[in-house]
mmCIF file of C-alpha atoms in Angstrom:
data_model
loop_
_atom_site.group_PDB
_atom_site.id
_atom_site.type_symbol
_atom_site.label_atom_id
_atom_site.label_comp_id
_atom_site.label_asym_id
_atom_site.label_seq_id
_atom_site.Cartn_x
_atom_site.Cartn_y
_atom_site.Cartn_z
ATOM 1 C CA UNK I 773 -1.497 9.293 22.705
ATOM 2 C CA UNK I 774 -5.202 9.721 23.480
ATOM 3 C CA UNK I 775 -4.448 13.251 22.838
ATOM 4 C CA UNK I 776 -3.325 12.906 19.561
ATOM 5 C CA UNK I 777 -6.246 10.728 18.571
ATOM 6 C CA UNK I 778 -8.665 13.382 19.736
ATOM 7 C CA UNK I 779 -6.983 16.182 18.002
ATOM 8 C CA UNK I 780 -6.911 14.042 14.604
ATOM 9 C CA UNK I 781 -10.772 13.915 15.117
ATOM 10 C CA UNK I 782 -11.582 16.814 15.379
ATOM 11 C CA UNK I 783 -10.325 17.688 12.270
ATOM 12 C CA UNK I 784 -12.119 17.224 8.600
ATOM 13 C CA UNK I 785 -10.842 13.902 7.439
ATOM 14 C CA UNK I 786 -9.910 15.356 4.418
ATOM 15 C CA UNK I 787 -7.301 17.223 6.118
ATOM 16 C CA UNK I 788 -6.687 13.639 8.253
ATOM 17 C CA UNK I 789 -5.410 11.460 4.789
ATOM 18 C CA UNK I 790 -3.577 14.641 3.455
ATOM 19 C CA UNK I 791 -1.210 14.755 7.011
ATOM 20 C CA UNK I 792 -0.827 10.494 6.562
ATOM 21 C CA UNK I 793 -0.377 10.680 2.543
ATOM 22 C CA UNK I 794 2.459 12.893 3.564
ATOM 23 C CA UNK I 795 3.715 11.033 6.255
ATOM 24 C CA UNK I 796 3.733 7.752 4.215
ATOM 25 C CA UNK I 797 5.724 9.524 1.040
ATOM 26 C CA UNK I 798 8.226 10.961 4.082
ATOM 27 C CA UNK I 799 8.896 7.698 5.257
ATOM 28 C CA UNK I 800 8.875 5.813 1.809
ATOM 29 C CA UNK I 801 11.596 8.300 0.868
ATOM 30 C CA UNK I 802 13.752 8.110 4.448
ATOM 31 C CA UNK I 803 13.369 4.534 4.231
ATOM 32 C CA UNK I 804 14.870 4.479 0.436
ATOM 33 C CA UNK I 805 17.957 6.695 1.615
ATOM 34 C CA UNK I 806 19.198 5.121 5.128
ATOM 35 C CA UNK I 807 17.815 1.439 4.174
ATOM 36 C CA UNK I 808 17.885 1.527 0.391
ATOM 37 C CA UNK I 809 16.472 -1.436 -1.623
ATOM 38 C CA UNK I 810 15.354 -3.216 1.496
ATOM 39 C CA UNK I 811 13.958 0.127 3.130
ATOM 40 C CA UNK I 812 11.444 0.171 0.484
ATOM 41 C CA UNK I 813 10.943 -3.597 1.174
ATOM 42 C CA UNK I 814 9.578 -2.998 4.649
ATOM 43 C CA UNK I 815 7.905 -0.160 4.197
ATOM 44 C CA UNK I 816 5.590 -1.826 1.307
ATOM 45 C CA UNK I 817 5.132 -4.698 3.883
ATOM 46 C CA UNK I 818 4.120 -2.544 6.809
ATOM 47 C CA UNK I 819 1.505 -0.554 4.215
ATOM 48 C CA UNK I 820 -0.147 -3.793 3.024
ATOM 49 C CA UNK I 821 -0.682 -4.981 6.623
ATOM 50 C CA UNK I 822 -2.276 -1.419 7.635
ATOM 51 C CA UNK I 823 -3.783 -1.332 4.702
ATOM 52 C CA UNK I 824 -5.798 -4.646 5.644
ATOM 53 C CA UNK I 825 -6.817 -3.212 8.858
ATOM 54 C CA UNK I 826 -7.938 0.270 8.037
ATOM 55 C CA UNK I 827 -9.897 -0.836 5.514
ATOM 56 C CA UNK I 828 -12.137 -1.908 8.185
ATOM 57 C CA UNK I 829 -13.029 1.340 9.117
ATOM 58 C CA UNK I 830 -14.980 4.314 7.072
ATOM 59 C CA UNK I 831 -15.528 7.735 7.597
ATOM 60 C CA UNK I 832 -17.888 10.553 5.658
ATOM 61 C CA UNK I 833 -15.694 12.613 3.374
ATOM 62 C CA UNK I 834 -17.511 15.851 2.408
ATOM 63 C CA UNK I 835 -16.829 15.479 -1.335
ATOM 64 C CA UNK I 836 -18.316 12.039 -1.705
ATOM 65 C CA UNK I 837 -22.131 11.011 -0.672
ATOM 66 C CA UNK I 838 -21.332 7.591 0.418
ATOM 67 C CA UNK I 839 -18.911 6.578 3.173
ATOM 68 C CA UNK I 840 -15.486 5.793 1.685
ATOM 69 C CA UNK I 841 -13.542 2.604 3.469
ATOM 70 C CA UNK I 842 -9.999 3.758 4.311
ATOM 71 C CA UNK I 843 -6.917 2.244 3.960
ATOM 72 C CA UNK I 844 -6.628 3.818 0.399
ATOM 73 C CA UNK I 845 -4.164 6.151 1.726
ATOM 74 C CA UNK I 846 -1.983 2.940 3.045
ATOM 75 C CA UNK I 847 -1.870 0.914 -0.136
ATOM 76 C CA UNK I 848 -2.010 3.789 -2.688
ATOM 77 C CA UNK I 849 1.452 3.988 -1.705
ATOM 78 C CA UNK I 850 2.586 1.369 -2.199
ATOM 79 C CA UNK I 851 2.624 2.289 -6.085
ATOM 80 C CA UNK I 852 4.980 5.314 -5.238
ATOM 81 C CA UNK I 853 7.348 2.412 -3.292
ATOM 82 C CA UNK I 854 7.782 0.182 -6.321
ATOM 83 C CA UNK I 855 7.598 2.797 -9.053
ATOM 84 C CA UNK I 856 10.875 4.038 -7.073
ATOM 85 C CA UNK I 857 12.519 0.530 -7.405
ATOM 86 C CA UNK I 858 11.650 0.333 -10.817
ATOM 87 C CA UNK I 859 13.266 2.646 -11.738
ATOM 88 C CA UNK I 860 16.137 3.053 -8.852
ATOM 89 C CA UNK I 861 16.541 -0.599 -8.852
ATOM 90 C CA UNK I 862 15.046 -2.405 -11.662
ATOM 91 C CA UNK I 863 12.277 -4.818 -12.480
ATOM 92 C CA UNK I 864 13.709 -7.789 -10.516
ATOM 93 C CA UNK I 865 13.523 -5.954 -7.402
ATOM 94 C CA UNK I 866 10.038 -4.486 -7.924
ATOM 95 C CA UNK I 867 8.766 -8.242 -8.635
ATOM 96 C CA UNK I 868 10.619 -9.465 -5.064
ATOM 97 C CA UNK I 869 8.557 -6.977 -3.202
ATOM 98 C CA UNK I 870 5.457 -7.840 -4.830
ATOM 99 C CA UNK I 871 6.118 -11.417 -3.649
ATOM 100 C CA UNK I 872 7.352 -10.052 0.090
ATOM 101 C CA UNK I 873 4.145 -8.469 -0.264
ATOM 102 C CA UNK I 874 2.175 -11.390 -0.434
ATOM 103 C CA UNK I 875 4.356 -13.775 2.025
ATOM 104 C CA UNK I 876 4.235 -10.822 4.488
ATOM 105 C CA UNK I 877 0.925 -10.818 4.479
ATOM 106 C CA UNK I 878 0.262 -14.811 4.425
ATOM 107 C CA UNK I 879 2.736 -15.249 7.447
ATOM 108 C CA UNK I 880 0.341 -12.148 9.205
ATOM 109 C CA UNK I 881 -2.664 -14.258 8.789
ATOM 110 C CA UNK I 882 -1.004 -17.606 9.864
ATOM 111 C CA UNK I 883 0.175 -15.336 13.117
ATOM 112 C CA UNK I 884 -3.300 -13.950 14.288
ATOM 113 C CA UNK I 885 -4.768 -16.944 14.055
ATOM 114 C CA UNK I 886 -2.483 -18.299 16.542
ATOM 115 C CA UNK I 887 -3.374 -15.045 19.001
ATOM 116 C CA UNK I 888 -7.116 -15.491 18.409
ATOM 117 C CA UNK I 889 -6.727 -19.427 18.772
ATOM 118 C CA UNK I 890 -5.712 -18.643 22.390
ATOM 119 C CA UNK I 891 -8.592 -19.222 24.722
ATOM 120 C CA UNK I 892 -9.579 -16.035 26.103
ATOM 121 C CA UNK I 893 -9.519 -15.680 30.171
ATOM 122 C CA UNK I 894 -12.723 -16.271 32.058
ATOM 123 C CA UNK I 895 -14.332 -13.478 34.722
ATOM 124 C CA UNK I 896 -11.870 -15.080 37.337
ATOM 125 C CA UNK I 897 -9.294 -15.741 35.569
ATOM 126 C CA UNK I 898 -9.126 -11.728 34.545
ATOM 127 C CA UNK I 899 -9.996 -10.433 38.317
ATOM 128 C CA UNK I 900 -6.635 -8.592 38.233
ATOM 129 C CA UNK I 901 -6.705 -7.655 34.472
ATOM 130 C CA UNK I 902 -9.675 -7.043 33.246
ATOM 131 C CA UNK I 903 -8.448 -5.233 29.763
ATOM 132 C CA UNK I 904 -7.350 -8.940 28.176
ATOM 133 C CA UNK I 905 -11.274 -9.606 28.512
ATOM 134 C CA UNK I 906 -11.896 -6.441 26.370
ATOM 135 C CA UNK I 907 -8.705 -6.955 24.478
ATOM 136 C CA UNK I 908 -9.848 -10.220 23.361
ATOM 137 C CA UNK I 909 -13.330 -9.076 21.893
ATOM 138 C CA UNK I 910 -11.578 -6.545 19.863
ATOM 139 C CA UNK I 911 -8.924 -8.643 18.502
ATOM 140 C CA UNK I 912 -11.132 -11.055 17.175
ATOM 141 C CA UNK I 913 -13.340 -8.925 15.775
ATOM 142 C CA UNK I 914 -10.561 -7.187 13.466
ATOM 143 C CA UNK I 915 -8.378 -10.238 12.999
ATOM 144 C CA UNK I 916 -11.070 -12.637 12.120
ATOM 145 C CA UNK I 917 -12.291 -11.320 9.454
ATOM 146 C CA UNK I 918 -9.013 -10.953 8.032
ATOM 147 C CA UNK I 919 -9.080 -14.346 5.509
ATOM 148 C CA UNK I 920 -11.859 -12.533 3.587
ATOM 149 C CA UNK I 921 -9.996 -9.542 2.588
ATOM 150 C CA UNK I 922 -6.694 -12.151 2.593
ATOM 151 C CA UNK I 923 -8.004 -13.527 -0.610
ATOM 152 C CA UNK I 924 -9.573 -10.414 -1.916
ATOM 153 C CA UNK I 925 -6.545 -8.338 -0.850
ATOM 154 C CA UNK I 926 -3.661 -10.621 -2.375
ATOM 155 C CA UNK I 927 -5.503 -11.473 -5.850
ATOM 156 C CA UNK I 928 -6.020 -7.449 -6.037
ATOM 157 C CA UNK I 929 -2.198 -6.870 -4.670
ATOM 158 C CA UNK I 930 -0.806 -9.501 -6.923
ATOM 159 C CA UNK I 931 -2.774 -8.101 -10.236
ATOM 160 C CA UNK I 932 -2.304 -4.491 -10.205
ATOM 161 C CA UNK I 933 0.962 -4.330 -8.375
ATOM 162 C CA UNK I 934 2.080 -6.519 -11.423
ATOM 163 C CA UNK I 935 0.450 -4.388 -13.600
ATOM 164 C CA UNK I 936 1.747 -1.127 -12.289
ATOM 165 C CA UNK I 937 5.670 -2.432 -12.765
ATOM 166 C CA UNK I 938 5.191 -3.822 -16.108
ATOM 167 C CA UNK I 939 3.234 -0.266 -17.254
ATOM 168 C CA UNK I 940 5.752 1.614 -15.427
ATOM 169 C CA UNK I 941 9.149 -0.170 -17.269
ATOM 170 C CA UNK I 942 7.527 -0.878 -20.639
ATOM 171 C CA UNK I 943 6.754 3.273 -20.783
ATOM 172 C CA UNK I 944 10.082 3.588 -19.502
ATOM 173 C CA UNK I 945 11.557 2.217 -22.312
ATOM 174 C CA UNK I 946 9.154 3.067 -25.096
ATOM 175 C CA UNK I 947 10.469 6.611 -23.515
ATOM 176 C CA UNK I 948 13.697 5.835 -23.723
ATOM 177 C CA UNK I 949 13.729 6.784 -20.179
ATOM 178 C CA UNK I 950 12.647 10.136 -20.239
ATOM 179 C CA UNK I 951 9.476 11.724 -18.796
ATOM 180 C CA UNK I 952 9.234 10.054 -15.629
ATOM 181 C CA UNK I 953 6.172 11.825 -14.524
ATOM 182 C CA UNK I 954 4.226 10.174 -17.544
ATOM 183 C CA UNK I 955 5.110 6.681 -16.396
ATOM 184 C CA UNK I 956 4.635 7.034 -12.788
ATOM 185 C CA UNK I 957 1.180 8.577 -13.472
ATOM 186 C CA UNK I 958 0.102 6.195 -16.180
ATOM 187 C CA UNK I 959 1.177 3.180 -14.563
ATOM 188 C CA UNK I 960 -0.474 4.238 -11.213
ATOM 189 C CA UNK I 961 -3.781 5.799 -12.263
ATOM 190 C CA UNK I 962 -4.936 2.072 -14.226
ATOM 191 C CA UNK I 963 -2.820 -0.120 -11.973
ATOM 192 C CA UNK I 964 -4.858 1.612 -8.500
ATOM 193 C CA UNK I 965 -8.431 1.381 -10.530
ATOM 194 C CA UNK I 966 -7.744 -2.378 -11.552
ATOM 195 C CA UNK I 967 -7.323 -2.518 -7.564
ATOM 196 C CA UNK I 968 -9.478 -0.847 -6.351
ATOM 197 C CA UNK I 969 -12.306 -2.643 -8.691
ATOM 198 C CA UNK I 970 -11.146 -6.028 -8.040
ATOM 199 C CA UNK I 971 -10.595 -5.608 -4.557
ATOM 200 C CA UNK I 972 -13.636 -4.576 -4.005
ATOM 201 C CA UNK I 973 -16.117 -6.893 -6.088
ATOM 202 C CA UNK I 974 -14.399 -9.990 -4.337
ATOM 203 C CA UNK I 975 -14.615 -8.490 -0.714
ATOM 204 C CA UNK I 976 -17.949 -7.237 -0.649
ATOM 205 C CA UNK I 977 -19.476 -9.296 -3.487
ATOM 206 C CA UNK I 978 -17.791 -12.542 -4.494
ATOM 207 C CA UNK I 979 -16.681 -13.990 -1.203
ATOM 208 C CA UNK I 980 -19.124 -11.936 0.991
ATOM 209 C CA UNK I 981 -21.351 -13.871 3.506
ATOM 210 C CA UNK I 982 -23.670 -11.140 3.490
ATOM 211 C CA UNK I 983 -23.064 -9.390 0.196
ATOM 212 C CA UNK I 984 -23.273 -6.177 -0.561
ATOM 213 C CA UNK I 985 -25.278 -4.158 -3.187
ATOM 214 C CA UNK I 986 -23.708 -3.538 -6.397
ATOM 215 C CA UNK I 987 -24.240 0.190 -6.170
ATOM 216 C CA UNK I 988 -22.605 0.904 -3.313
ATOM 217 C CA UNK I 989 -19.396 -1.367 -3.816
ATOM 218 C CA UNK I 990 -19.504 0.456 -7.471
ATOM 219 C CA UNK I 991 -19.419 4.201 -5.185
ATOM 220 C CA UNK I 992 -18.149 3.368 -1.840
ATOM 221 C CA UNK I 993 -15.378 1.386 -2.818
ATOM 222 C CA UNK I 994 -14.357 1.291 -6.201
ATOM 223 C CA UNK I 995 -15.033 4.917 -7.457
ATOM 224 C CA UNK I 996 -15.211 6.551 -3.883
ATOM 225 C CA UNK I 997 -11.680 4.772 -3.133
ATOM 226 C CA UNK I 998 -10.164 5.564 -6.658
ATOM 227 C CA UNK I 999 -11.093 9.645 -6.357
ATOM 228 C CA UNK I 1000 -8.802 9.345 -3.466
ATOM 229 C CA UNK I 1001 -6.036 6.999 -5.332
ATOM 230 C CA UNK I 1002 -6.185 9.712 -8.444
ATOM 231 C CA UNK I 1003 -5.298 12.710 -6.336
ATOM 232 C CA UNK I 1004 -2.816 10.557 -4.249
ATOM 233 C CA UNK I 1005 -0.908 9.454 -7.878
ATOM 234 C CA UNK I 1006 -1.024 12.679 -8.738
ATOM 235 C CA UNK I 1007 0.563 13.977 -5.405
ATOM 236 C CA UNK I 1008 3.476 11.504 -4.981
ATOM 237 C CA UNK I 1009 5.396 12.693 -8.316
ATOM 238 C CA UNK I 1010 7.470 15.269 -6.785
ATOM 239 C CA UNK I 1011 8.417 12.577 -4.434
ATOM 240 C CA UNK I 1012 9.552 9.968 -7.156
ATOM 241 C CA UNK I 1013 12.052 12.606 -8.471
ATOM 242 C CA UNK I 1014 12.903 13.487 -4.841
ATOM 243 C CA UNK I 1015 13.928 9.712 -4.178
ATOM 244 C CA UNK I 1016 15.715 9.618 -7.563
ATOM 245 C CA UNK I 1017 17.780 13.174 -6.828
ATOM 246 C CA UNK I 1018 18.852 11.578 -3.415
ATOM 247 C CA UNK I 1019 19.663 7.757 -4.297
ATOM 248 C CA UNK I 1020 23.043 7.518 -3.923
ATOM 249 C CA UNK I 1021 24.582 6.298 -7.024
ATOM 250 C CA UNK I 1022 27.274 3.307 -7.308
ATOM 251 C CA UNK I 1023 30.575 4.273 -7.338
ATOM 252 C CA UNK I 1024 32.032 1.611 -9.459
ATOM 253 C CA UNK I 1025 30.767 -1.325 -12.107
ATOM 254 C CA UNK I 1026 30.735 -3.907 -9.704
ATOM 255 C CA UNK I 1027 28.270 -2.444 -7.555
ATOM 256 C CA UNK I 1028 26.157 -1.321 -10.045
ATOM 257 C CA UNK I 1029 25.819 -4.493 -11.204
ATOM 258 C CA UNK I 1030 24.967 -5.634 -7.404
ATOM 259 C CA UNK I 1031 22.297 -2.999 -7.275
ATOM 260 C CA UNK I 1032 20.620 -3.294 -10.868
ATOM 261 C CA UNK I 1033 19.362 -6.372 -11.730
ATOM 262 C CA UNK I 1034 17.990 -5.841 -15.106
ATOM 263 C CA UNK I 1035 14.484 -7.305 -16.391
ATOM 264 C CA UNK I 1036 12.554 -7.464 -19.341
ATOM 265 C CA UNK I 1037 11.618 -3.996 -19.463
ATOM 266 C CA UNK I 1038 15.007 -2.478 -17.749
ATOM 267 C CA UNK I 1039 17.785 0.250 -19.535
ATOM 268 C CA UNK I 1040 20.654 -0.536 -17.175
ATOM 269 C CA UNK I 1041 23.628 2.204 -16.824
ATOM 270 C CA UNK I 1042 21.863 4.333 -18.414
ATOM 271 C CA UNK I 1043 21.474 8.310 -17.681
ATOM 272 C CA UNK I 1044 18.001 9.348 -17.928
ATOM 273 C CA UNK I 1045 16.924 12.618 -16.218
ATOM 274 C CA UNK I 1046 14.013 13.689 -17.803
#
């Protein structure tokens, strides 16, 4: 493992988010065709809760001045997840993962509060194991900080992940279902910078102890974190009509009326391939 780690820094970070954006649309799109509907469930939940902790953590990019927080990679795709159940499997199912989202990430915080409320071993106590005593410090200092960007993360989450679906189905059927790439693009690109922008302000602004300047949210995290979400949007569209190509279709009414649940925006049973 330690291997690994010291390979992946050596190399330009750059080159670091390209090998995880690919490895997160590999897995989105595995996950869709063994697990279906509730692959794609899972997956968004695992990418909001390592999106929560890599954001604590920022590295130099070489086309950006400022240090860019990370964990953009993580929850940028998370827009490719529920543009693929929008329009795989409908607005009803795009809303529950929204709200899986959130309780996923509410029963997280409830849990690591419980592993940091745990009083921590004393010198000799930890004569044998010395690591919890280490273990401890570092635990705390990632998970305790985690309310913050709770409330900053879940407003954000809850706005533009809302935003993205309805963009995404409305275009689909001002479309009439055609020209998929416009909707997942649209949809993404002003869902991730209402994100990104609200994310941000509350985090290192609004609910701050020790706010930070304007400026560099404005660069580090809104616009340094959105050059990052524009190329990823752009990126994942071969991978949208990749998931679509391979979703296994129902074979009969019934079951496409157990796997469509059609919303306010939704064209159920209806052949779009555009």
């Amino acid at each position: 493992m330690q291997v690994i780690i010291e390979f992946l820094q050596s190399l330009n970070p750059l080159w670091v988010s390209g090998l995880l954006l690919i490895s997160c649309f590999i897995f989105i799109i595995c996950m869709n065709l063994v697990f279906g509907e509730a692959g794609l469930y899972c997956y968004i939940v695992l990418a909001i809760l390592a999106s929560n902790i890599a954001v604590l953590k920022g590295t130099q990019f070489d086309f950006f001045p400022e240090p860019i927080a990370l964990g953009t990679v993580f929850f940028s795709s998370i827009f490719l997840a529920t543009d693929i159940l929008s329009e795989l499997y409908g607005y009803k199912s795009s809303q529950k993962a929204v709200f899986l989202g959130f309780s996923a990430l509410l029963i997280w915080l409830v849990f690591t509060y419980f592993v940091i409320g745990y009083a921590p071993l004393t010198q000799e106590q930890a004569v044998n194991t010395p690591f919890f005593l280490e273990s401890h410090i570092h635990i705390t200092a990632i998970f305790s900080v985690i309310p913050l960007f709770f409330i900053s993360s879940i407003i954000a989450f809850l706005i533009s992940q809302s935003c993205d679906i309805g963009l995404f189905l409305m275009l689909k059927k001002l479309t009439a279902g055609r020209f998929l790439w416009l909707r997942n693009n649209v949809s993404t690109l002003i869902s991730a910078l209402i994100d990104s922008a609200v994310f941000s302000i509350l985090a290192f602004i609004v609910f701050a102890s020790e706010p930070l300047p304007f400026r560099t949210v404005l660069l580090s995290y809104v616009f340094g974190t959105y050059i990052v979400r524009v190329a990823i949007a752009l990126l994942d569209t071969p991978f949208i009509y990749i998931a679509k190509a391979f979703h296994r279709r129902p074979l009969n009414k019934k079951n496409t009326e157990q796997t469509f649940a059609p919303g306010p925006y939704d064209i159920p049973n209806q052949d779009t391939r555009t």
